mmCIF file of C-alpha atoms and ligand atoms in Angstrom:
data_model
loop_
_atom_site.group_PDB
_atom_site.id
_atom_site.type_symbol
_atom_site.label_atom_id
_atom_site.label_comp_id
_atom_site.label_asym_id
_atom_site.label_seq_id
_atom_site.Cartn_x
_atom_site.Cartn_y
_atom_site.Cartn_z
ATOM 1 C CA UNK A 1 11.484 5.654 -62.651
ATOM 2 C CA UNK A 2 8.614 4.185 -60.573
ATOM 3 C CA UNK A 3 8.946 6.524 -57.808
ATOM 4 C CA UNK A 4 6.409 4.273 -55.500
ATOM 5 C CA UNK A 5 9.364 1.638 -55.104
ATOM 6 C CA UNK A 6 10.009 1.161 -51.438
ATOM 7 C CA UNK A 7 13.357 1.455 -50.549
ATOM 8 C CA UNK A 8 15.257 -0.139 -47.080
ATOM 9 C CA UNK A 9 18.463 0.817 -46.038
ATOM 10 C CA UNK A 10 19.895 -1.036 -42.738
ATOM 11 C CA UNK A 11 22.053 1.364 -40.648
ATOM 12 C CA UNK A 12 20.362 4.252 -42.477
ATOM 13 C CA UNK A 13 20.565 7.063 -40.527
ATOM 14 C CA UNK A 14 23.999 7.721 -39.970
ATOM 15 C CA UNK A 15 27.457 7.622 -42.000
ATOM 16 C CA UNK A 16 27.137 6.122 -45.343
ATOM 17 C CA UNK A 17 23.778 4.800 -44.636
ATOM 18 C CA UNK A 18 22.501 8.316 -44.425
ATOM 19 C CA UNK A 19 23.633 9.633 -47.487
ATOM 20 C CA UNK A 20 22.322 6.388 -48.976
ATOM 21 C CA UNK A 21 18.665 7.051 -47.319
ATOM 22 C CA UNK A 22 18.718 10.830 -48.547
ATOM 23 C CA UNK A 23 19.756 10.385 -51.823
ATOM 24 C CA UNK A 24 16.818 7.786 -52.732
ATOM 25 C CA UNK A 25 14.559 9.918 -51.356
ATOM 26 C CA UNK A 26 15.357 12.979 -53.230
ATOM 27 C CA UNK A 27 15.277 10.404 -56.309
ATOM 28 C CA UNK A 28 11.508 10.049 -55.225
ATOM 29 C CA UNK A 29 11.572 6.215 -53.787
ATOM 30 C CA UNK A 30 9.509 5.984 -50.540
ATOM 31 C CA UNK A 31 12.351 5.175 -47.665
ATOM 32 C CA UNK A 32 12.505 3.411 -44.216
ATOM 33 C CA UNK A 33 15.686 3.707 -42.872
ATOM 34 C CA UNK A 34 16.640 0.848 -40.141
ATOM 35 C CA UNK A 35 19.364 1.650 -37.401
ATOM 36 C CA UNK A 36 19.301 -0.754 -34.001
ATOM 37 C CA UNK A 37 21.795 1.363 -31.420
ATOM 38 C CA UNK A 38 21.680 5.286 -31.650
ATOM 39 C CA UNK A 39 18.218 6.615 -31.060
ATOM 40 C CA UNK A 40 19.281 10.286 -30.645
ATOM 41 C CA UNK A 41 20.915 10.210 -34.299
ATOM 42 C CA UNK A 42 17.823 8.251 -35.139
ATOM 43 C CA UNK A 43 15.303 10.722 -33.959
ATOM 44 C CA UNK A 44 17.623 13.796 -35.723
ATOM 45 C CA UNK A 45 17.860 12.102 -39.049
ATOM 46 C CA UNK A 46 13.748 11.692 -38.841
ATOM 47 C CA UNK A 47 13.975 15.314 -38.075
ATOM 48 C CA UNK A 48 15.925 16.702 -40.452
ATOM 49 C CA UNK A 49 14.766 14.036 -43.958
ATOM 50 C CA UNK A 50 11.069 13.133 -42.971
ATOM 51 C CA UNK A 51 12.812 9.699 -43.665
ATOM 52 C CA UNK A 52 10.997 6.942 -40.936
ATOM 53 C CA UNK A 53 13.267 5.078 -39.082
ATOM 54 C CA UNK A 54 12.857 1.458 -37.607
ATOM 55 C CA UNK A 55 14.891 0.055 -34.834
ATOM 56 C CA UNK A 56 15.786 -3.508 -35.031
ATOM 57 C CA UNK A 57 19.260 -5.817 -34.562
ATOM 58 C CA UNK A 58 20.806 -7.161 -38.350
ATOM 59 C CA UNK A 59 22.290 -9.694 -36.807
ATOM 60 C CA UNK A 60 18.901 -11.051 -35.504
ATOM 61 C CA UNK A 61 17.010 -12.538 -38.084
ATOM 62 C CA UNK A 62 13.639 -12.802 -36.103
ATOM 63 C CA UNK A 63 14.002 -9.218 -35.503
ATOM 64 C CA UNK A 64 14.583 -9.057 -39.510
ATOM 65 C CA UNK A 65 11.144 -10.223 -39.684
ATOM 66 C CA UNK A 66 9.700 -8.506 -37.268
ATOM 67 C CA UNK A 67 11.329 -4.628 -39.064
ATOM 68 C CA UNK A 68 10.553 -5.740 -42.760
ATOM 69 C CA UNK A 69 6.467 -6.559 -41.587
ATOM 70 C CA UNK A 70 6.184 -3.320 -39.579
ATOM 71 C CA UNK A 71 7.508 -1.831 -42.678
ATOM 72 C CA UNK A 72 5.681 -3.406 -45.394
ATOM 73 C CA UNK A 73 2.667 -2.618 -42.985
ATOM 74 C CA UNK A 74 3.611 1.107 -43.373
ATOM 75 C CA UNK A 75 4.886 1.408 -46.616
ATOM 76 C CA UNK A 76 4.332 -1.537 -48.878
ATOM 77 C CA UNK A 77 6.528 -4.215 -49.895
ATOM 78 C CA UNK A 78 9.867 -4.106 -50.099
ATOM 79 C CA UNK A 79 11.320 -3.631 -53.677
ATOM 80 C CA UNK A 80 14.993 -2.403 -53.087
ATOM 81 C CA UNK A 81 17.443 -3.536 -50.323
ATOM 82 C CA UNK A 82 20.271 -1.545 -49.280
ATOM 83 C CA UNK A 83 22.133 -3.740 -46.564
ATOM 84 C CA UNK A 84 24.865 -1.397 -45.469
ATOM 85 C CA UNK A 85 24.786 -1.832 -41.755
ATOM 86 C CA UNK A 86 28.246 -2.538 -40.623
ATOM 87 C CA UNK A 87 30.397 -2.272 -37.672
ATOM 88 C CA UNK A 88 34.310 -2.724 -37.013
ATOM 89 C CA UNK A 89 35.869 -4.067 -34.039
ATOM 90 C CA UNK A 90 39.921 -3.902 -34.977
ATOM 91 C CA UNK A 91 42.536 -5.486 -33.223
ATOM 92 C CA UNK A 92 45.389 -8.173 -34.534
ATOM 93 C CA UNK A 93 44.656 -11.572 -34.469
ATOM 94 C CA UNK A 94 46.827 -12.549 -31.446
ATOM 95 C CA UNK A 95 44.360 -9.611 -29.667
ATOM 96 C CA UNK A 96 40.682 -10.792 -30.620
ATOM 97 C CA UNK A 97 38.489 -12.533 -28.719
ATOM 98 C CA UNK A 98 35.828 -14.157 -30.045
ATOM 99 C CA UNK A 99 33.036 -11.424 -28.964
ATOM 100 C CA UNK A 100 34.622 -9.119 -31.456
ATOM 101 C CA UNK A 101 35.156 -11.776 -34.373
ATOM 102 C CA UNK A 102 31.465 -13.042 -33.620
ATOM 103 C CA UNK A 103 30.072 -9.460 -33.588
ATOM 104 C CA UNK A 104 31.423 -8.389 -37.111
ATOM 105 C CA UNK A 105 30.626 -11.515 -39.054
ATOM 106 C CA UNK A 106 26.755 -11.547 -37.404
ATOM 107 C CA UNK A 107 26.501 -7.938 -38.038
ATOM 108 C CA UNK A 108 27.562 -7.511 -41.421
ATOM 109 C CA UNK A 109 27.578 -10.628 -43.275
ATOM 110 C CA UNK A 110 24.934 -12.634 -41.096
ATOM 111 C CA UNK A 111 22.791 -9.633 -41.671
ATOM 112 C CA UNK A 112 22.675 -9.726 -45.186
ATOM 113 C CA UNK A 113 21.452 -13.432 -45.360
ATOM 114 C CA UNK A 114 18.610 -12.644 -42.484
ATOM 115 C CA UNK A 115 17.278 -9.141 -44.870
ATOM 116 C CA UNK A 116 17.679 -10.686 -47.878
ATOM 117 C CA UNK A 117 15.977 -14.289 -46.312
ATOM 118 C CA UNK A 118 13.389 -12.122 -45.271
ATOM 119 C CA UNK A 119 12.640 -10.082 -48.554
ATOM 120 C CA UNK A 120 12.871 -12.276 -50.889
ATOM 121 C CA UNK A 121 9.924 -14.274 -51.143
ATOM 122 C CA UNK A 122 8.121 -11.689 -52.075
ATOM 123 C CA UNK A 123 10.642 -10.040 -54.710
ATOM 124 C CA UNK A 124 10.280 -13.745 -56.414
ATOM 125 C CA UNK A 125 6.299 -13.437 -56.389
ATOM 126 C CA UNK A 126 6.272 -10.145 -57.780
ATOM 127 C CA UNK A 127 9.571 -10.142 -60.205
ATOM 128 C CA UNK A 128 10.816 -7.386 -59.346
ATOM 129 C CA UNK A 129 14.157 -6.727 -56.881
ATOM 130 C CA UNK A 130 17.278 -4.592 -56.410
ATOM 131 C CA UNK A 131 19.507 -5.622 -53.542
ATOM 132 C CA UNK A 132 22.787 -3.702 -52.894
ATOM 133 C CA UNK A 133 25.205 -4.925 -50.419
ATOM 134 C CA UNK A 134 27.855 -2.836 -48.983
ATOM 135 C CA UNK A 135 30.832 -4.809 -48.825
ATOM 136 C CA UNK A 136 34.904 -2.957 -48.753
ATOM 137 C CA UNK A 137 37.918 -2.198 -50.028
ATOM 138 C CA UNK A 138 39.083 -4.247 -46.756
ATOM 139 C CA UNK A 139 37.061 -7.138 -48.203
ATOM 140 C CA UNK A 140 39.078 -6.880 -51.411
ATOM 141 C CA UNK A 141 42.600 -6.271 -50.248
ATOM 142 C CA UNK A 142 42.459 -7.217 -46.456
ATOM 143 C CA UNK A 143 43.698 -4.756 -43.830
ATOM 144 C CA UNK A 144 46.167 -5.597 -40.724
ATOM 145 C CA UNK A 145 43.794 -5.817 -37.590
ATOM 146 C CA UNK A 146 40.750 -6.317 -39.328
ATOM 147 C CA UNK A 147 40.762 -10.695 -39.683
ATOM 148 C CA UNK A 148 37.331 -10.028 -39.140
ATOM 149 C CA UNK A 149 35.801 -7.357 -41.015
ATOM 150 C CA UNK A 150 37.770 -8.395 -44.176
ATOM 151 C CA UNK A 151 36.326 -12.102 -43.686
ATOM 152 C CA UNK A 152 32.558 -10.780 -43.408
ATOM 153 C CA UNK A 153 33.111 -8.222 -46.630
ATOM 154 C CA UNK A 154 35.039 -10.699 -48.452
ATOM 155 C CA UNK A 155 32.131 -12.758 -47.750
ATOM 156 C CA UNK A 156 29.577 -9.970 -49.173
ATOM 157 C CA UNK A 157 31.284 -10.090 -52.153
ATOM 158 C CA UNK A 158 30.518 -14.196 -52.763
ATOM 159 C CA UNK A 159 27.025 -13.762 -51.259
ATOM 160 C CA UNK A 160 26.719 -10.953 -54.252
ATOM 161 C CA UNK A 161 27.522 -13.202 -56.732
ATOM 162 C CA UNK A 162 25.484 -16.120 -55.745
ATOM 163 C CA UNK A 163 22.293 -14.748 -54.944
ATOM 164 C CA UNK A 164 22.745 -12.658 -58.432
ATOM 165 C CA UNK A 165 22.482 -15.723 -60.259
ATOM 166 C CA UNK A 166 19.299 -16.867 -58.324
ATOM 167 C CA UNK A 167 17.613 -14.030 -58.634
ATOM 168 C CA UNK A 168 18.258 -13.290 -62.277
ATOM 169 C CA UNK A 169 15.235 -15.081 -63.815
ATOM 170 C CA UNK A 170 13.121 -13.445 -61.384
ATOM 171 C CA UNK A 171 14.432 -9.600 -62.130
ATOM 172 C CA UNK A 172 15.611 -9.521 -59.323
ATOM 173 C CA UNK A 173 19.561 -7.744 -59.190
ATOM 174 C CA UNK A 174 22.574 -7.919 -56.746
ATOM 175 C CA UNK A 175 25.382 -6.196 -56.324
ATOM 176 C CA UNK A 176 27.794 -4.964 -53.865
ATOM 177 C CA UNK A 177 29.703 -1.837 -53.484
ATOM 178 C CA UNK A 178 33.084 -1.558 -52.064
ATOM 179 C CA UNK A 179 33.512 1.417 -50.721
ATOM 180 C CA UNK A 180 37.494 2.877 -49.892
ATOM 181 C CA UNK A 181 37.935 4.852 -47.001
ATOM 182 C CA UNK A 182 35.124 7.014 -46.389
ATOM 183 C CA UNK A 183 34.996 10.419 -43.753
ATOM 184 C CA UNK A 184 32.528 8.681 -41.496
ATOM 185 C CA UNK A 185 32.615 8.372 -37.811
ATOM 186 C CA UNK A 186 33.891 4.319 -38.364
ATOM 187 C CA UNK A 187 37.032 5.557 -40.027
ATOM 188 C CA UNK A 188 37.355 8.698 -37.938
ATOM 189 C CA UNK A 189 38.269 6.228 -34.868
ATOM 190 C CA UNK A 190 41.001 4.946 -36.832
ATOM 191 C CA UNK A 191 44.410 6.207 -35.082
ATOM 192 C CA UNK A 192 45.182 9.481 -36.558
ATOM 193 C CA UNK A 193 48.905 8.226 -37.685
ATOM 194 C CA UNK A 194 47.494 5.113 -39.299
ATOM 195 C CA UNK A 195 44.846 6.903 -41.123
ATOM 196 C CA UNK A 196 47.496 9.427 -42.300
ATOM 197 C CA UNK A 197 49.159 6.792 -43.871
ATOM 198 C CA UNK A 198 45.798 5.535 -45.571
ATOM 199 C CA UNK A 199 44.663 9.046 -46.878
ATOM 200 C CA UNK A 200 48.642 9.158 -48.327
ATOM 201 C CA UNK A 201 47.960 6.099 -50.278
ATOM 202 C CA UNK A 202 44.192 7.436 -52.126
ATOM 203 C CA UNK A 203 45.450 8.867 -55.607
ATOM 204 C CA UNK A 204 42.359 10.988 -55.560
ATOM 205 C CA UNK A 205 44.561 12.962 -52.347
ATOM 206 C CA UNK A 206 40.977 12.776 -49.796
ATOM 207 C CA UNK A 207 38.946 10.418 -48.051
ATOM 208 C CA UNK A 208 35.329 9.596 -49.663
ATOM 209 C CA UNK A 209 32.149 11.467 -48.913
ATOM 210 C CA UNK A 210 29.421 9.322 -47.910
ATOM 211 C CA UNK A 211 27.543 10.741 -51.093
ATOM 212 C CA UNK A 212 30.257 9.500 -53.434
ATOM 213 C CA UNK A 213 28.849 5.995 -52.401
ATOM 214 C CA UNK A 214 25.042 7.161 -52.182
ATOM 215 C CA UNK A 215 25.178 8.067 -56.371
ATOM 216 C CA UNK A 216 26.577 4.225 -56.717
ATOM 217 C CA UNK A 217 23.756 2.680 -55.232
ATOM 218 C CA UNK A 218 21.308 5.178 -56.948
ATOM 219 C CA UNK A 219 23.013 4.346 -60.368
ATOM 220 C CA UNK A 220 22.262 0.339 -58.996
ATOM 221 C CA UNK A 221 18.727 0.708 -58.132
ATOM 222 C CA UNK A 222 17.292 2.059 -60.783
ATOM 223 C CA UNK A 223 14.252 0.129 -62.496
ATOM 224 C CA UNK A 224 16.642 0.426 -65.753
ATOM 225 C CA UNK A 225 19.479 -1.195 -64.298
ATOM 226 C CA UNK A 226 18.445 -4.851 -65.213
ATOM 227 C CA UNK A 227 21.246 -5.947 -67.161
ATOM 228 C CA UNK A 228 23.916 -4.810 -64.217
ATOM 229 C CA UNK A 229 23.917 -7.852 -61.715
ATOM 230 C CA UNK A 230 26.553 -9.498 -59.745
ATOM 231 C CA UNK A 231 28.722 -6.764 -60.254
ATOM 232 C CA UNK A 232 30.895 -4.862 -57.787
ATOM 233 C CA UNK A 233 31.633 -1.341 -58.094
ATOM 234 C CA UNK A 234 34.571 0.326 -56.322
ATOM 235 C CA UNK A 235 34.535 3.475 -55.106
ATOM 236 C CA UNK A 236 37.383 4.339 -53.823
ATOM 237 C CA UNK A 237 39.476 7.213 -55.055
ATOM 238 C CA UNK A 238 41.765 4.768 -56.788
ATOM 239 C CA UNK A 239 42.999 3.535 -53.779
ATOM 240 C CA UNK A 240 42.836 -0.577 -55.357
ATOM 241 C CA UNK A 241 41.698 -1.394 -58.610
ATOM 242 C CA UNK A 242 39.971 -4.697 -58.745
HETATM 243 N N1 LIG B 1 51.178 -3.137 -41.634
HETATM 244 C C1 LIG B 1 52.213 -3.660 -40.943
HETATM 245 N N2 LIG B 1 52.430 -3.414 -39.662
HETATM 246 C C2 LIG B 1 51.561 -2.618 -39.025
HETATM 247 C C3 LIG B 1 50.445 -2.045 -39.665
HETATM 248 C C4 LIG B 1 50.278 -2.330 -41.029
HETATM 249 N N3 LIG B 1 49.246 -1.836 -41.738
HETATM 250 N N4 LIG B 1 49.748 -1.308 -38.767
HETATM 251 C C5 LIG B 1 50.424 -1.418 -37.594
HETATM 252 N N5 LIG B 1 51.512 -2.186 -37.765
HETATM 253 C C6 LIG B 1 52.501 -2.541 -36.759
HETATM 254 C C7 LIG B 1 52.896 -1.313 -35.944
HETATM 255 O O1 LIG B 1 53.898 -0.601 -36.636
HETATM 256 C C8 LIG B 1 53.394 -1.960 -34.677
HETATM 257 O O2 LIG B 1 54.689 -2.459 -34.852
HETATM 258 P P1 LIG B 1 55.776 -2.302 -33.692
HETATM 259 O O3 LIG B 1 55.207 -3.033 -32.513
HETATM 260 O O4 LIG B 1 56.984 -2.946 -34.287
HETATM 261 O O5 LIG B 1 55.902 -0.830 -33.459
HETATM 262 C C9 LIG B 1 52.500 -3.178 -34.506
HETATM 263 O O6 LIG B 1 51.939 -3.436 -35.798
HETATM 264 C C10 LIG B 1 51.364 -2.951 -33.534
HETATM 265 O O7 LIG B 1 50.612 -1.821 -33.981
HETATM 266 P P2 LIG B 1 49.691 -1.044 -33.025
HETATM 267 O O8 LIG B 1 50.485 -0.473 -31.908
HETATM 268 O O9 LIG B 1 48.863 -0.125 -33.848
HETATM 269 O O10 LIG B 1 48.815 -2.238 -32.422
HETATM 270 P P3 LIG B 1 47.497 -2.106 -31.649
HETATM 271 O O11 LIG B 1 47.205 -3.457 -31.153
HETATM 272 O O12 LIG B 1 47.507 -0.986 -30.688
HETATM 273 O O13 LIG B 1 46.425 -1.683 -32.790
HETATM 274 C C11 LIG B 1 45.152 -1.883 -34.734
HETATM 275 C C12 LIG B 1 46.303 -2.471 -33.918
HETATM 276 C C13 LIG B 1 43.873 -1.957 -33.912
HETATM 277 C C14 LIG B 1 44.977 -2.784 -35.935
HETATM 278 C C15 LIG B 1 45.435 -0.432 -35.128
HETATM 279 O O14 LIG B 1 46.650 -0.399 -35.795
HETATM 280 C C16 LIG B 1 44.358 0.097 -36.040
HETATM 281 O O15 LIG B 1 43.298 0.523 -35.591
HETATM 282 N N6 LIG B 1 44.590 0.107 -37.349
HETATM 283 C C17 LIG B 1 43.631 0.580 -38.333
HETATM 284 C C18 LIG B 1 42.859 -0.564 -38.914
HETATM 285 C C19 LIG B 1 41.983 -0.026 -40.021
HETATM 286 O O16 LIG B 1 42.433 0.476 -41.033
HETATM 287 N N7 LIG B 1 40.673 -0.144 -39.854
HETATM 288 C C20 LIG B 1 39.786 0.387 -40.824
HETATM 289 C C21 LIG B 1 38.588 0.936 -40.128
HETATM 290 S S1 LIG B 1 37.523 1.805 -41.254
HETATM 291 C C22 LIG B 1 36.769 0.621 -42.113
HETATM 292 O O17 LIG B 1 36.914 -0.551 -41.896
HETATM 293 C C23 LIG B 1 35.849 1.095 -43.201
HETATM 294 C C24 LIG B 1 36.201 0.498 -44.498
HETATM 295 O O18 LIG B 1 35.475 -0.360 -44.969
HETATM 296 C C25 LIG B 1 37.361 0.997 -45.232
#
């Protein structure tokens, strides 16, 4: 492994992001982690990894610009994207507004076109890229009170495949992983009956650990991995098999 290979993960310092930033690290890839609301967690996770942090909105694709420079400037360019950043904002259809539909498609589909817009110039000039998007079981199966969230992940999973074909002549991969319920703080706020009923349905009997989803994308990343593109890999406890 080329262990200079910078490494970004968007909403990298807590939850599945986290584990994500950590484990590339420890596989020697130099790491900037990006998060854009919780600078307490932010300044902990610096604290506790030695992994930078840099604070800048997704769903903003002038601040996309803005993040990747500073941290090109820092680190070098930007060989591996990790765009996990996601939020939910659940509630039946007859109950959303448009804030909360307009929130969830900006911040995790719209941010993977503005990071990968912004990256991938110079992955083409060099020939050389490994993009992993974060997409969800939600995005595979749908979920009741989550129109939303399973439109922007759904949506990952057809941005995966196009910009995979793109950037295959320029070795340059992409591919998503769709991750089942995971013990994070996101799923934690899900009502304690309804996530009883979600944990009964995983045949593996538990909720995912963040670094059940960290070893994907390290599996992903990896300057051998050139064949595996446009792929999506579940990981999910056999909760859906897709
Ligand atoms: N299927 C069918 N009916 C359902 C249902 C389901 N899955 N869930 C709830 N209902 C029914 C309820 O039984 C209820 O029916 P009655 O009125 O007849 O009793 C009705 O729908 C209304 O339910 P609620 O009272 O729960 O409605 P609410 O408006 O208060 O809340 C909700 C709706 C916000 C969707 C809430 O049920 C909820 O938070 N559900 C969890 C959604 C979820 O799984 N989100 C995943 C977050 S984690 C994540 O997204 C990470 C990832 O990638 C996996």
């Amino acid at each position: 492994m080329t262990t200079s290979r910078v490494a970004v993960v968007t909403g990298g310092t807590r939850g599945i992001g986290k584990a994500i930033s950590v484990a590339l690290k420890a596989a020697g890839y130099r790491v900037a982690a990006n998060y854009c609301g919780n600078d307490e967690a932010a300044q902990e996770f610096t604290k506790e990894t030695g992994v930078p942090t840099y604070k800048f909105d997704v769903a903003d694709y002038a601040a996309c610009k803005k993040g990747v420079a500073a941290i090109t400037h820092d680190l070098g360019p930007v060989d591996i994207l990790v765009n996990n950043a996601g939020i939910t904002r659940d509630g039946t259809m007859h109950k959303m507004d448009c804030d909360q539909w307009n929130a969830v498609i900006n911040t995790n589909l719209g941010s993977c076109f503005n990071m990968c817009r912004t990256v991938i110039d110079g992955m083409r000039d060099r020939a050389f890229g490994r993009i992993v998007n974060v997409g969800s079981i939600n995005g595979q199966m749908g979920q009741y009170g989550q129109v939303n969230y399973a439109a922007a992940k759904s949506g990952i999973h057809g941005f995966t495949k196009a910009l995979a074909q793109e950037g295959a002549g320029k070795h340059i991969t992409v591919n998503a992983i769709a991750p089942g319920y995971v013990d994070t703080d996101m799923v934690r706020s899900v009502p304690p009956p309804v996530l009883e009923k979600i944990i009964a349905r995983i045949p593996v009997g538990r909720l995912g650990r963040a670094e059940d989803i960290a070893r994907g994308v390290l599996f992903l990343v990896a300057d051998d991995a050139d064949f595996i593109t446009g792929a999506t890999l579940s990981i999910n406890g056999g909760q859906h098999m897709y």
